[in-house]
Amino acid sequence: MPQTSVVSFFKYKGFNNKWQALGRMGRPPLLKSTIEGLSFWKALGSGSGNGFSIWPDFSTFGLLTVFNSEHDAKAFLASHIMDEYTKDSENFSHLLMHTVKAHGEWSNQSPFESSATFDQSKPLAVITRATIKPKLAYKFWKYVPSVSKSMDGHKGLIYSKGIGEWPILMQATFSLWQKGEDMMAYAYKNQKHADMVKKTRELGWYSEELFSRFHPFEIQGDLIDFKM
């Protein structure tokens, strides 16, 4: 069975639940167990709004897990470890995905193995991730808000969220599109996005970066309103 990646989002309501969720990010339950087939994982906070933001969103947290097979991924989602994340959540969603394409590194690793062929008519998920050079952080955050806002209401966008391991310097975005062709139209025809790509090449403000595309094949939960 092909490698299966899972992006999970959890939304919490109330101070105590949010505080416990923040604590889980700092002390993830995954550290306490040996998990069959798990090859890579990251506990993730989120930014406010739908994209990169310097301001945190303490109501929404994420978890990225990568497994050797679909069987291992589903076994983990049904485990007591996942119960720790979901039992106090207002709602949540798990997106199970196969990698279409990935290039770059995350924490000096290449976690995603391509196993799916790109089909522009199928739903597509995208994760972009970067470690920002501290001396260039100010310039980076100067340009980000306009790019993030340019996604609002874009044709075919189902869900997007800024995520990251560490505020300011270790950031990522996740986006889910109804069709691959919708994402391609945004990436290559949106001027704000094109300007951001150009600035990235000119300034070289990342010390590490990764770009990855996936075809999701199953969504569990009700945080993300989309039926496969």
XYZ file of C-alpha atoms in Angstrom:
228
model
C 0.000 0.000 0.000
C 1.301 3.508 -0.775
C 2.519 5.994 1.789
C -0.381 7.916 3.343
C -0.137 11.413 4.801
C -2.744 12.808 7.173
C -3.382 16.460 7.939
C -5.611 16.906 10.986
C -7.214 20.115 12.219
C -8.853 20.512 15.623
C -10.973 23.465 16.729
C -11.447 24.182 20.436
C -13.807 26.417 22.372
C -13.247 27.761 25.883
C -10.089 28.788 27.699
C -9.380 25.423 29.365
C -9.687 23.425 26.160
C -7.517 25.889 24.243
C -4.913 25.853 27.018
C -4.793 22.052 27.014
C -4.473 22.044 23.220
C -1.537 24.451 23.449
C 0.052 22.142 26.007
C -0.373 19.170 23.677
C 1.500 21.048 20.988
C 4.429 21.517 23.358
C 4.210 17.975 24.734
C 2.621 15.903 21.942
C 1.055 12.576 22.989
C 2.920 10.967 20.087
C 6.120 11.236 22.120
C 4.755 8.739 24.634
C 4.131 5.845 22.244
C 5.644 3.766 19.490
C 3.276 4.142 16.539
C 3.222 1.485 13.847
C 4.261 2.735 10.413
C 4.794 6.382 11.422
C 7.689 7.902 9.476
C 7.285 11.651 10.074
C 5.115 13.983 12.131
C 4.755 17.602 13.206
C 2.567 19.237 15.849
C 1.330 22.542 14.460
C -0.128 25.775 15.713
C -2.079 28.039 13.393
C -2.288 31.662 12.387
C -5.418 33.761 12.359
C -7.323 34.146 9.120
C -6.941 31.712 6.246
C -3.240 31.986 5.518
C 0.057 33.211 6.898
C -0.424 35.543 9.842
C 1.852 36.900 12.515
C -1.070 36.619 14.965
C -1.802 33.140 16.384
C -5.165 31.409 16.406
C -5.382 29.659 19.775
C -8.654 27.966 18.833
C -7.235 25.865 15.976
C -4.348 23.398 16.053
C -3.007 20.967 13.498
C -1.170 17.668 13.324
C 0.692 16.272 10.320
C 1.449 12.544 10.286
C 2.988 10.410 7.546
C 2.560 6.624 7.491
C 3.952 3.757 5.456
C 0.440 2.653 4.494
C -3.230 3.585 4.571
C -3.823 0.792 7.093
C -1.315 2.296 9.545
C -2.827 5.764 9.105
C -6.375 4.599 9.838
C -5.236 2.549 12.830
C -3.641 5.683 14.297
C -6.770 7.774 13.707
C -8.773 5.189 15.656
C -6.273 5.032 18.532
C -6.384 6.405 22.076
C -3.716 8.939 21.082
C -6.085 10.616 18.661
C -8.790 10.550 21.351
C -6.630 12.958 23.366
C -6.936 15.482 20.538
C -10.597 15.014 19.655
C -12.383 14.402 22.964
C -12.466 18.095 23.944
C -12.607 19.563 20.452
C -15.621 21.424 19.132
C -15.016 19.798 15.743
C -12.166 18.329 13.735
C -11.213 16.904 10.357
C -8.637 14.390 9.151
C -7.589 14.454 5.497
C -5.975 11.255 4.234
C -3.832 11.875 1.178
C -1.432 10.376 -1.343
C 1.473 12.498 -2.539
C 1.443 13.746 -6.102
C 4.701 15.674 -5.972
C 7.051 17.090 -3.357
C 10.364 18.887 -3.466
C 12.469 20.432 -0.744
C 13.050 19.452 2.878
C 11.371 19.751 6.255
C 13.695 19.521 9.260
C 16.393 18.148 6.963
C 14.115 15.354 5.787
C 12.173 14.620 2.601
C 9.061 13.159 4.236
C 6.720 12.716 1.259
C 7.033 9.939 -1.334
C 5.139 10.434 -4.597
C 2.608 7.691 -5.284
C -0.237 9.409 -7.173
C -0.442 10.842 -10.677
C -1.703 14.411 -10.942
C -5.294 14.651 -12.171
C -6.482 18.230 -12.554
C -10.117 17.130 -12.207
C -9.587 15.651 -8.723
C -9.449 17.506 -5.375
C -5.951 18.733 -4.561
C -4.278 19.658 -1.281
C -1.118 21.743 -1.057
C 1.370 22.191 1.779
C 4.065 24.833 1.484
C 6.550 25.110 4.315
C 9.590 27.298 5.005
C 12.098 28.303 7.643
C 12.573 32.056 7.313
C 16.020 33.577 7.760
C 15.818 35.768 10.892
C 17.490 38.748 9.254
C 14.881 38.706 6.465
C 11.804 38.037 8.609
C 10.673 41.674 8.567
C 10.700 41.836 4.754
C 8.901 38.503 4.515
C 6.055 39.509 6.817
C 5.759 42.843 5.023
C 4.633 41.080 1.845
C 2.627 38.166 3.275
C -0.747 39.791 4.197
C -1.594 40.829 0.642
C -0.794 37.353 -0.693
C -2.883 35.684 1.998
C -5.821 37.981 1.307
C -5.629 37.207 -2.415
C -6.844 33.662 -1.671
C -10.133 34.861 -0.188
C -13.032 33.741 -2.306
C -10.822 32.311 -5.035
C -12.625 29.850 -7.297
C -12.383 26.294 -6.058
C -10.789 27.039 -2.670
C -12.422 24.861 -0.023
C -10.216 25.498 3.019
C -6.904 27.149 3.828
C -4.990 27.701 7.030
C -1.629 29.040 8.070
C 0.190 26.503 10.234
C 3.626 26.257 11.789
C 5.917 24.709 14.358
C 7.184 28.031 15.686
C 5.875 31.606 15.426
C 7.425 34.030 12.938
C 10.247 31.823 11.609
C 8.867 28.311 10.944
C 5.733 28.661 8.882
C 3.578 26.673 6.488
C 0.279 26.904 4.667
C -2.271 24.237 3.901
C -4.902 24.650 1.218
C -7.563 22.334 -0.161
C -8.988 22.855 -3.631
C -12.054 21.373 -5.279
C -10.028 20.591 -8.389
C -6.356 20.643 -9.268
C -7.084 23.053 -12.094
C -8.445 25.600 -9.572
C -5.170 25.569 -7.639
C -3.159 25.870 -10.839
C -5.212 28.896 -11.882
C -4.481 30.584 -8.546
C -0.777 29.708 -8.537
C -0.036 30.824 -12.075
C -2.589 33.538 -12.819
C -2.912 35.422 -9.514
C -0.646 38.463 -9.618
C -0.132 38.694 -5.842
C 1.042 35.102 -5.735
C 3.313 35.639 -8.724
C 4.857 38.698 -7.059
C 5.529 36.671 -3.899
C 7.278 33.931 -5.888
C 9.398 36.572 -7.616
C 10.381 38.162 -4.287
C 11.282 34.740 -2.911
C 13.723 34.177 -5.772
C 15.173 37.682 -5.541
C 15.667 37.847 -1.775
C 16.275 34.200 -0.874
C 14.593 34.608 2.492
C 14.258 30.876 3.276
C 16.957 28.698 4.820
C 14.793 25.618 4.148
C 11.646 25.169 2.098
C 9.282 22.475 0.866
C 6.422 22.447 -1.612
C 4.090 19.463 -1.858
C 0.861 18.482 -3.599
C -1.499 15.681 -2.659
C -4.671 14.019 -3.850
C -6.878 13.506 -0.772
C -8.913 10.298 -0.933
C -10.855 10.452 2.356
C -11.965 13.116 4.817
C -13.123 12.253 8.345
C -14.838 14.716 10.693
C -16.859 17.878 10.102
C -14.510 20.852 10.505
C -13.868 21.012 6.761
C -17.145 21.035 4.869
C -16.324 18.957 1.819
C -17.500 15.541 0.706
C -15.191 13.298 -1.286
